[in-house]
CSV table of C-alpha atoms in Angstrom, one decimal:
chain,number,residue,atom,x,y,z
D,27,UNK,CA,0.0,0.0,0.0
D,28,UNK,CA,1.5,3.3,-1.0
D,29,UNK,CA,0.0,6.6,0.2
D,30,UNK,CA,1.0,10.4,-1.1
D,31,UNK,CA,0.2,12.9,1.8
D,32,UNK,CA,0.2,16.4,0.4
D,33,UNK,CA,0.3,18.9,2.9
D,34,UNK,CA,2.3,22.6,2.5
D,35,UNK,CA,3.0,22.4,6.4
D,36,UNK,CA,6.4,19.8,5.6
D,37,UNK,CA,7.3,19.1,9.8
D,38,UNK,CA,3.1,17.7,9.3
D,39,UNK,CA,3.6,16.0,6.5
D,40,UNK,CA,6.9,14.6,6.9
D,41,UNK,CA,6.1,13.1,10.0
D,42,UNK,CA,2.6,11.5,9.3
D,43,UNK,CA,4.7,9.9,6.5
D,44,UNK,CA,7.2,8.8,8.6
D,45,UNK,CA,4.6,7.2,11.1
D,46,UNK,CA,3.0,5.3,8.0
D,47,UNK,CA,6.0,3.9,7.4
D,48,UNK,CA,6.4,2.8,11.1
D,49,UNK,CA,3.3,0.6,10.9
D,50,UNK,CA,4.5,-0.8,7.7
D,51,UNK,CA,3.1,1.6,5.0
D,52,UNK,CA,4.8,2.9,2.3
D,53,UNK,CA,4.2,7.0,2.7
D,54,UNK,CA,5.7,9.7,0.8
D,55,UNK,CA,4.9,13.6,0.9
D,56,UNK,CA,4.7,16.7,-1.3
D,57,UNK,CA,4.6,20.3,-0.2
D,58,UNK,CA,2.7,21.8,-3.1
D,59,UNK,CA,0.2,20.4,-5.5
D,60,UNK,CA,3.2,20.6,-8.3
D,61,UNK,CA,5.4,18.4,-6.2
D,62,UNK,CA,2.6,16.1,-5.7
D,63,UNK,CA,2.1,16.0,-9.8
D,64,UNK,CA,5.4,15.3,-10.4
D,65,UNK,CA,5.7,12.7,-8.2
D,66,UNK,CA,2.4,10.9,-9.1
D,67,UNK,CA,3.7,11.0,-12.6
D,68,UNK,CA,7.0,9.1,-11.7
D,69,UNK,CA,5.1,6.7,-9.2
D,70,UNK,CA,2.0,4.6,-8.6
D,71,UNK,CA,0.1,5.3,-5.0
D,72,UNK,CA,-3.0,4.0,-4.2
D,73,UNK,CA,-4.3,6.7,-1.7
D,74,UNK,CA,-3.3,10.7,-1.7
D,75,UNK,CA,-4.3,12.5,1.2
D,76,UNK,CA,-4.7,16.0,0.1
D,77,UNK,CA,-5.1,19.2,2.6
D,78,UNK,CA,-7.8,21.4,1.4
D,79,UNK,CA,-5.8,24.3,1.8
D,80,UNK,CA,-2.4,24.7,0.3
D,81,UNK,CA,-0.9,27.9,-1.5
D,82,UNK,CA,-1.4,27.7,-5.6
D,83,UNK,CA,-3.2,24.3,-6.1
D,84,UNK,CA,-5.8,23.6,-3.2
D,85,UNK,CA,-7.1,19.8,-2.2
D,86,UNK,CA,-10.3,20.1,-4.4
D,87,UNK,CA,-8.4,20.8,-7.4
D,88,UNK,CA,-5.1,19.0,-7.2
D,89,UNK,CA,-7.5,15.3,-6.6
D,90,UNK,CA,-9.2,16.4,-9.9
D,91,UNK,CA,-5.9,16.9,-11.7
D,92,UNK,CA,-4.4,14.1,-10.0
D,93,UNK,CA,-7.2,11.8,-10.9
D,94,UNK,CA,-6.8,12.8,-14.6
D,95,UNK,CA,-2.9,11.5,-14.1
D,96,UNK,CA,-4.0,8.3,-12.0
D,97,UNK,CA,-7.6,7.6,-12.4
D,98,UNK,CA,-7.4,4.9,-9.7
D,99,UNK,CA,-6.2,6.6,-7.4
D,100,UNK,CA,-8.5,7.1,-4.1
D,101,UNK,CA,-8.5,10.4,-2.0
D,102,UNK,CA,-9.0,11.4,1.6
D,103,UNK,CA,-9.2,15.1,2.7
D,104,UNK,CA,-7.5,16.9,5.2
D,105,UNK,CA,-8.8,19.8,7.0
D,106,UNK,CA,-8.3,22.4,9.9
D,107,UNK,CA,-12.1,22.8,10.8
D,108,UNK,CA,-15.1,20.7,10.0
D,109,UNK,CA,-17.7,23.7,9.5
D,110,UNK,CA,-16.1,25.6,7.1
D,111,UNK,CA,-16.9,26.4,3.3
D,112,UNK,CA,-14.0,24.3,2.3
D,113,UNK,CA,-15.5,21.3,4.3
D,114,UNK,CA,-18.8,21.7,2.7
D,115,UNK,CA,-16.8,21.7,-1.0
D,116,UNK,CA,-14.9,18.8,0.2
D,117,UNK,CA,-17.9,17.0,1.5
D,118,UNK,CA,-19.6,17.2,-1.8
D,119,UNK,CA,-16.4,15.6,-3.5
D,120,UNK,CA,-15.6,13.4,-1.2
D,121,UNK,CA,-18.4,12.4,1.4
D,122,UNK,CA,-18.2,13.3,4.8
D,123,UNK,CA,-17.0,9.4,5.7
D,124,UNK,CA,-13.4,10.6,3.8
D,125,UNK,CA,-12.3,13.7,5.3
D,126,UNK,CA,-10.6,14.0,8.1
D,127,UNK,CA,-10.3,17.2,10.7
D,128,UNK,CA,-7.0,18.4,12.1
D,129,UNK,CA,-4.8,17.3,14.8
D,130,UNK,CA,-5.0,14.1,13.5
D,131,UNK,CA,-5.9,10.4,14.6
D,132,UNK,CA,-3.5,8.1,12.7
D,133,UNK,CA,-5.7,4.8,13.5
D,134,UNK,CA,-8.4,6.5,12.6
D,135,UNK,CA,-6.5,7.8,8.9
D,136,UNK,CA,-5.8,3.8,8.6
D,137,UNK,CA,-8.7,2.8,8.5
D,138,UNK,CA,-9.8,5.4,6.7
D,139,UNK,CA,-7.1,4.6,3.8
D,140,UNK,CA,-8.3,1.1,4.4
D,141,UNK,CA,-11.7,1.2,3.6
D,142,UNK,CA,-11.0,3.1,0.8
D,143,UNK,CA,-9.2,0.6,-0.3
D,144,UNK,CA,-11.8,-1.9,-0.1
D,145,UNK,CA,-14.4,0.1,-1.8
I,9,UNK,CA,-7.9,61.7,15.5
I,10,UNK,CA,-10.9,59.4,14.9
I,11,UNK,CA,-12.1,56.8,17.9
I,12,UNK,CA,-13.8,54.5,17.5
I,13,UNK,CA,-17.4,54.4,16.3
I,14,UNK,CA,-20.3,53.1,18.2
I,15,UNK,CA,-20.3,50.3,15.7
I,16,UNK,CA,-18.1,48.6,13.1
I,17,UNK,CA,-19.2,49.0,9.6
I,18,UNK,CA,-19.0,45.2,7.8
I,19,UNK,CA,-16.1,46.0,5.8
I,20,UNK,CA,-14.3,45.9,9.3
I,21,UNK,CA,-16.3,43.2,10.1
I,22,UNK,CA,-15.4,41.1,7.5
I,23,UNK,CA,-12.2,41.9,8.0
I,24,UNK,CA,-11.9,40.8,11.4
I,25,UNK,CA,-13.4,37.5,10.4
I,26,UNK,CA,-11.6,36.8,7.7
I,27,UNK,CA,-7.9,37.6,9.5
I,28,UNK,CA,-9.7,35.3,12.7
I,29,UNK,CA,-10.5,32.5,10.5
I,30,UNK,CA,-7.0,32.3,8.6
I,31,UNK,CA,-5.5,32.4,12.1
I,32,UNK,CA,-7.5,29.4,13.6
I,33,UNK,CA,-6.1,27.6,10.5
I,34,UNK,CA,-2.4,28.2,11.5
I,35,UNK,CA,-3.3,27.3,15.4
I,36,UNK,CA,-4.8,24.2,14.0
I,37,UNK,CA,-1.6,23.2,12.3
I,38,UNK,CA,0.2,23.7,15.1
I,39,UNK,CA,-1.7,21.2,17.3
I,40,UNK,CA,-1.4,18.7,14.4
I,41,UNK,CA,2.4,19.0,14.1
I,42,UNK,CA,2.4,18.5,17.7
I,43,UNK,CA,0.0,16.1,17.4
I,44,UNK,CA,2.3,13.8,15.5
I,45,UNK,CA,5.5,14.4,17.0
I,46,UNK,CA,3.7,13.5,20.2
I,47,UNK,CA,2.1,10.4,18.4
I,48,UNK,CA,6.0,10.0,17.0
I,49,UNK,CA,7.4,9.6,20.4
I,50,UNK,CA,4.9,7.5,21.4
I,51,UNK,CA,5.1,5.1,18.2
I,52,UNK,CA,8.9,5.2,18.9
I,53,UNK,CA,8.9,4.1,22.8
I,54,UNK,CA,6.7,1.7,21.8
I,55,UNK,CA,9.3,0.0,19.6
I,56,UNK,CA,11.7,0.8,22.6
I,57,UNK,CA,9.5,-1.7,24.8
I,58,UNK,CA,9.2,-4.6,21.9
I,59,UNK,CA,13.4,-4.2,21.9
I,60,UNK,CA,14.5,-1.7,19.3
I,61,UNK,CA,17.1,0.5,20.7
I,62,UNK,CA,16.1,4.1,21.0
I,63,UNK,CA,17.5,6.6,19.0
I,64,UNK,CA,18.7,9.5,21.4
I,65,UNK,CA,18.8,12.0,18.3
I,66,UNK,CA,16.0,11.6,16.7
I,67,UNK,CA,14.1,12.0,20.2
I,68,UNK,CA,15.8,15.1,20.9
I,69,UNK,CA,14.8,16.5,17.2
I,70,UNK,CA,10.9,15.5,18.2
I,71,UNK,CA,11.7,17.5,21.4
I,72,UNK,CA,13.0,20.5,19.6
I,73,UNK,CA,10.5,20.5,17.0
I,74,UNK,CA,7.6,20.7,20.3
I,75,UNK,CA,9.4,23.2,21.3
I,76,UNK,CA,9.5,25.2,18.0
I,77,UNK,CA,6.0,24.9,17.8
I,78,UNK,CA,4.8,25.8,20.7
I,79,UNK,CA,7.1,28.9,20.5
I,80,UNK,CA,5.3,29.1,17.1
I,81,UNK,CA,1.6,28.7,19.0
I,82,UNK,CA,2.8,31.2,20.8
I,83,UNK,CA,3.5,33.8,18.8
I,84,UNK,CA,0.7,33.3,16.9
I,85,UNK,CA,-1.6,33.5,19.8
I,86,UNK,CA,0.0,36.6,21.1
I,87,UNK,CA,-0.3,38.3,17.9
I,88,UNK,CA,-4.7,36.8,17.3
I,89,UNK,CA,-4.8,38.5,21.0
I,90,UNK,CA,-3.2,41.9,20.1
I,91,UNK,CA,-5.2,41.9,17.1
I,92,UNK,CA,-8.7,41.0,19.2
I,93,UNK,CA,-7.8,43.9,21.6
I,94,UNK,CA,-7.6,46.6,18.7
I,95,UNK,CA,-11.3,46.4,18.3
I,96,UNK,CA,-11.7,47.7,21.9
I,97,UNK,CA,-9.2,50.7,22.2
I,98,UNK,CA,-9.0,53.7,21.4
I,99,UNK,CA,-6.1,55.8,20.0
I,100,UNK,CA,-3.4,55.2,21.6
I,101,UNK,CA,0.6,55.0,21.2
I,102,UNK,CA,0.7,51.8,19.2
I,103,UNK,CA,4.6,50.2,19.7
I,104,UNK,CA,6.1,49.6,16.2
I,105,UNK,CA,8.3,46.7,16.0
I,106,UNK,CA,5.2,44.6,17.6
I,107,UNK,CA,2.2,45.8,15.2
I,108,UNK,CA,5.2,44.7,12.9
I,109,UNK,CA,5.6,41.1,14.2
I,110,UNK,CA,2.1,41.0,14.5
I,111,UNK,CA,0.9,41.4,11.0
I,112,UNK,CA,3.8,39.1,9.6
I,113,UNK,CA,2.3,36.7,11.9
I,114,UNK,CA,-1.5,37.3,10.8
I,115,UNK,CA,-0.3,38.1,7.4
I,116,UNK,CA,1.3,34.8,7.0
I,117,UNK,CA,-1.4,32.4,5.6
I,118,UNK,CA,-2.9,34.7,3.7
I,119,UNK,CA,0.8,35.7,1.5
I,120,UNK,CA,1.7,32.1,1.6
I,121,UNK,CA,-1.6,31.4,-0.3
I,122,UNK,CA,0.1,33.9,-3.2
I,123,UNK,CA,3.6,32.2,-2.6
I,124,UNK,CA,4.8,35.3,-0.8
I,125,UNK,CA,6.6,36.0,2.4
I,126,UNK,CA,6.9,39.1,4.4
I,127,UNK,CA,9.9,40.4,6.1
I,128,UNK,CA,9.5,43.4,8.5
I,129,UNK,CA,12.0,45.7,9.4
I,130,UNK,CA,11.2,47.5,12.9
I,131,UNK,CA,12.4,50.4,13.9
I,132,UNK,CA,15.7,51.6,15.7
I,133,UNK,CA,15.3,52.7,18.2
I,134,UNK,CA,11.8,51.7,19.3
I,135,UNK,CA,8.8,53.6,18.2
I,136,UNK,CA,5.6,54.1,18.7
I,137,UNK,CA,3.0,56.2,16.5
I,138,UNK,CA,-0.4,57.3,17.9
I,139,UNK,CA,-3.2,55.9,16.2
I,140,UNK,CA,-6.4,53.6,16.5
I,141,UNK,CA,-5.3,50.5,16.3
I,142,UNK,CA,-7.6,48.6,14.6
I,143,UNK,CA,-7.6,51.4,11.7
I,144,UNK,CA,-3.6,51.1,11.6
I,145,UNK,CA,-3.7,47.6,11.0
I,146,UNK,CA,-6.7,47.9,8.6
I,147,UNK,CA,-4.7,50.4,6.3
I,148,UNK,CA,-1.8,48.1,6.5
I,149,UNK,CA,-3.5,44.8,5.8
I,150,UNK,CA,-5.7,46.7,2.8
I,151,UNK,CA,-1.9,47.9,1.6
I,152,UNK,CA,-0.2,44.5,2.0
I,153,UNK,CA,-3.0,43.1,0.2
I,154,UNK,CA,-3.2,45.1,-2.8
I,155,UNK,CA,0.5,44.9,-3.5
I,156,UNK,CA,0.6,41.0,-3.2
I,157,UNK,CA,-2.1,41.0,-5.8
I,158,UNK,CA,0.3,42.8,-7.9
I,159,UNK,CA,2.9,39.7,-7.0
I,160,UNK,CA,6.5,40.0,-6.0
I,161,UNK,CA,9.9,39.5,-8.1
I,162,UNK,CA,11.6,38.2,-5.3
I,163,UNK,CA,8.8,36.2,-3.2
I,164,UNK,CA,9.5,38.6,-0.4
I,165,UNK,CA,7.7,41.9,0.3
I,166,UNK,CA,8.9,44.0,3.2
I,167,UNK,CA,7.1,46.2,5.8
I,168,UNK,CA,9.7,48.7,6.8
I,169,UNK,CA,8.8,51.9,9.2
I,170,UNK,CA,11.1,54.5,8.7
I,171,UNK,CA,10.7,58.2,10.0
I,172,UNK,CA,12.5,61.0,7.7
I,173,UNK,CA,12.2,64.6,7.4
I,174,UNK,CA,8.7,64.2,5.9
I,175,UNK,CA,8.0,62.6,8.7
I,176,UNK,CA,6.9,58.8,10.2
I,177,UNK,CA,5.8,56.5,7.3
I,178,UNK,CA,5.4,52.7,6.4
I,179,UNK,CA,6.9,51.4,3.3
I,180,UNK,CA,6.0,48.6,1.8
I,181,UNK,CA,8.6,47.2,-1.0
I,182,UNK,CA,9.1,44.5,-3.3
I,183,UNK,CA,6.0,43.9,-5.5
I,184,UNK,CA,5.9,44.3,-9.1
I,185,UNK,CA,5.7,47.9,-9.9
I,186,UNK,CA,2.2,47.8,-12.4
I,187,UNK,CA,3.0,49.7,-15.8
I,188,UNK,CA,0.2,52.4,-14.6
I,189,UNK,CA,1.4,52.8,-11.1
I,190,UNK,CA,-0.7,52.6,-8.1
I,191,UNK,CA,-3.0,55.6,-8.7
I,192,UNK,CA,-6.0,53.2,-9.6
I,193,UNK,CA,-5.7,51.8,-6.3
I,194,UNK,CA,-4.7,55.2,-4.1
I,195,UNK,CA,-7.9,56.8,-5.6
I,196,UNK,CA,-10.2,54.3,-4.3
I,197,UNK,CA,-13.3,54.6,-1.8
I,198,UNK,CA,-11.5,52.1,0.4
I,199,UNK,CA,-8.3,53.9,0.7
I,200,UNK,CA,-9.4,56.9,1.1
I,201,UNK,CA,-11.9,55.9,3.9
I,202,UNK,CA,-9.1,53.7,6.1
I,203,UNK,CA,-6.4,57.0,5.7
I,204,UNK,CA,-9.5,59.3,6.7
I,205,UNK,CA,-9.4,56.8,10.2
I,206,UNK,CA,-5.9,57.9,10.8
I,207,UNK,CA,-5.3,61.2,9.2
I,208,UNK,CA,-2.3,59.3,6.8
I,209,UNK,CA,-1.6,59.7,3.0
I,210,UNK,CA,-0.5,56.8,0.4
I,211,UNK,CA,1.9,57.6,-1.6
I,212,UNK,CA,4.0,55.1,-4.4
I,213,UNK,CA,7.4,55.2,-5.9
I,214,UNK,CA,6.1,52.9,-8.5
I,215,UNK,CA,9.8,52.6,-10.0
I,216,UNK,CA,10.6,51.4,-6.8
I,217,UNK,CA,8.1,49.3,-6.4
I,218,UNK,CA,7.3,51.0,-3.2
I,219,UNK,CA,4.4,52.1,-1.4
I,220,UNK,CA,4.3,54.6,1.4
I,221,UNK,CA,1.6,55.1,3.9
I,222,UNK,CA,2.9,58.1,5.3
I,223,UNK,CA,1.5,59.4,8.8
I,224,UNK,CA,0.7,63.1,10.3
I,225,UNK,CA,3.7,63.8,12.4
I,226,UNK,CA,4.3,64.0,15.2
I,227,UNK,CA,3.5,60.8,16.2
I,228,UNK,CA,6.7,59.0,16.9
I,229,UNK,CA,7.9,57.8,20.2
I,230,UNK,CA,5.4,58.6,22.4
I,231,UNK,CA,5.3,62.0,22.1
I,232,UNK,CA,1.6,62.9,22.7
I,233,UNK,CA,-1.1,62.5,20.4
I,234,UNK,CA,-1.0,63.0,16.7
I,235,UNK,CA,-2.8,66.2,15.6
I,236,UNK,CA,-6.6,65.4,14.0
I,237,UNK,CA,-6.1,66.0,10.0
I,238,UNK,CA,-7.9,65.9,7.1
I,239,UNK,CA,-6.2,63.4,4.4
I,240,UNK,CA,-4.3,64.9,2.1
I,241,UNK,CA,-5.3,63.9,-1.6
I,242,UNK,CA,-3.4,60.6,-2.6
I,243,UNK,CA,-0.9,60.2,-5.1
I,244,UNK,CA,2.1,58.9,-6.9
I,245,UNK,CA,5.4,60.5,-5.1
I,246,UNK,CA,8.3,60.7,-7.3
């Protein structure tokens, strides 16, 4: 299982990757939507985890690009709040069930990746 | 010089919210980066206990990081407070280098969204101009925010307060200079209304990609109340 995290907050990021890895999953991060393009042109990952807010590309519209590169690939959502407008855009993408609020739960983002997966 | 008004028109409002919001946003990051390093430590003790040797280094890093971002919480909190409290004064001597700090702090988010940074430059020594607070920072944020639409060569735009012979003034400096200067933007409603607040004048050195939101001396240091007066017309300053 191979997950992209793409979050413009890198210390977040990097270590959420790093404690995917710990239980056995292969993570990687981007900081930007580019860098996440680029690297899901060079590589295959089953899950992204996007951030709904990043600088130049936000969530919404780096999983629409990045499903035109990888149409398999599966998406969660990250978020800082759970009542915002963003929310409500990425609720409508997504479904509630796949977005997840900030500070993070990483059992509950496993077996949110997981039943992705299974869908 | 203006106080404050019985009640906030929603241009402030909406001002206040939106700077708020984008605030909670940063503090939210925060507690997930501490969130993870403190999830880190515990997913590395745990692999202390089934036998893997712990790495000293790598659990001093986590520390350091929790400390950087609670330093970090900090000063964004500190600033969100500073910010709150300018609704409910009234002129006063407002300290420079911290209304500085403060809106690279609050300005942060929003630049970053434009791939821009600020960089302040406070003044030696200390100063302090008297204003309303809340309208300072509102004819700073309305500047900052016109200037990054304009984009930045260098990424950076700095928020410099200098006093000279013409007296105290802000500069901003290092967007793109536009082809037709800034007098689109120096005539409008808006400016004119948030330099009424505080008796100041914009000014731009378009060549220099500069703008400069000049204020009615004497108000430096501390030095009593700025006199009330009426804004001078604005204008490109060569």
């Amino acid at each position: 299982m191979k997950i992209l995290i793409v979050d413009d907050e890198e210390e977040l990021a990097s270590t959420l990757a790093e404690r995917l890895s710990l239980r056995g999953i292969d993570g990687r991060y981007a900081l930007s939507g580019d860098e996440a393009l680029r690297l899901a042109t060079e590589e295959h990952f089953d899950v992204a985890v996007l951030d709904i807010k990043m600088p130049k590309l936000g969530g919404i519209q780096l999983k629409q690009r990045l499903q035109e590169l990888r149409p398999g690939m599966r998406f969660l959502f990250l978020t800082g709040h759970g009542s915002d407008r963003d929310f409500e855009a990425g609720v409508t993408e997504v479904g509630e069930k796949y977005y997840l609020v900030k500070p993070l739960d990483i059992e509950q983002l496993i077996a949110k990746i997981r039943d992705l997966l299974r869908r | 010089m203006a106080t404050r008004g019985p009640l906030f028109a929603p241009a402030d409002m909406r001002f206040f919210g939106q700077v708020s919001a984008a605030v909670t946003h940063d503090v939210k990051n925060v507690l997930a980066v501490i969130q993870e390093n403190a999830g880190l430590l515990e997913d590395l003790c745990g692999m202390a206990e089934r036998g893997r040797p712990l790495d000293v280094p790598r659990l001093k890093r986590i520390a350091r990081e929790l400390q950087q971002q609670v330093g970090r919480g900090d000063r964004i909190i500190t600033s969100m407070n500073r910010f709150a409290h300018s609704v409910d004064e009234d002129p006063k001597a407002v300290e420079v280098s911290g209304l500085l700090e403060m809106m690279a702090v609050l300005s942060r988010r929003f630049l970053a969204a434009k791939g821009l940074r600020l960089t302040t430059v406070p003044p030696a020594p200390a100063a302090s101009v008297d204003a309303p607070p809340f309208g300072l920072i509102r004819l700073l944020w309305f500047c900052l925010e016109h200037t990054a639409a304009l984009g930045a060569p260098g990424k950076t735009l700095e928020l410099a307060f200098e006093v000279s012979g013409a007296g105290p003034a802000f500069h901003i400096r290092g967007f793109a200079p536009p082809a037709n200067g800034l007098s689109a933007l120096l005539s409008t409603e808006s400016a004119r209304a948030l330099c009424a607040t505080l008796g100041a004048t914009l000014a731009s050195r378009p060549e220099a990609g500069e703008l400069v939101i000049r204020l009615s001396p004497p108000c430096v240091g501390g030095t009593g109340p700025a006199p009330l007066t009426q804004p001078r017309p604005t204008g490109e300053e060569r």
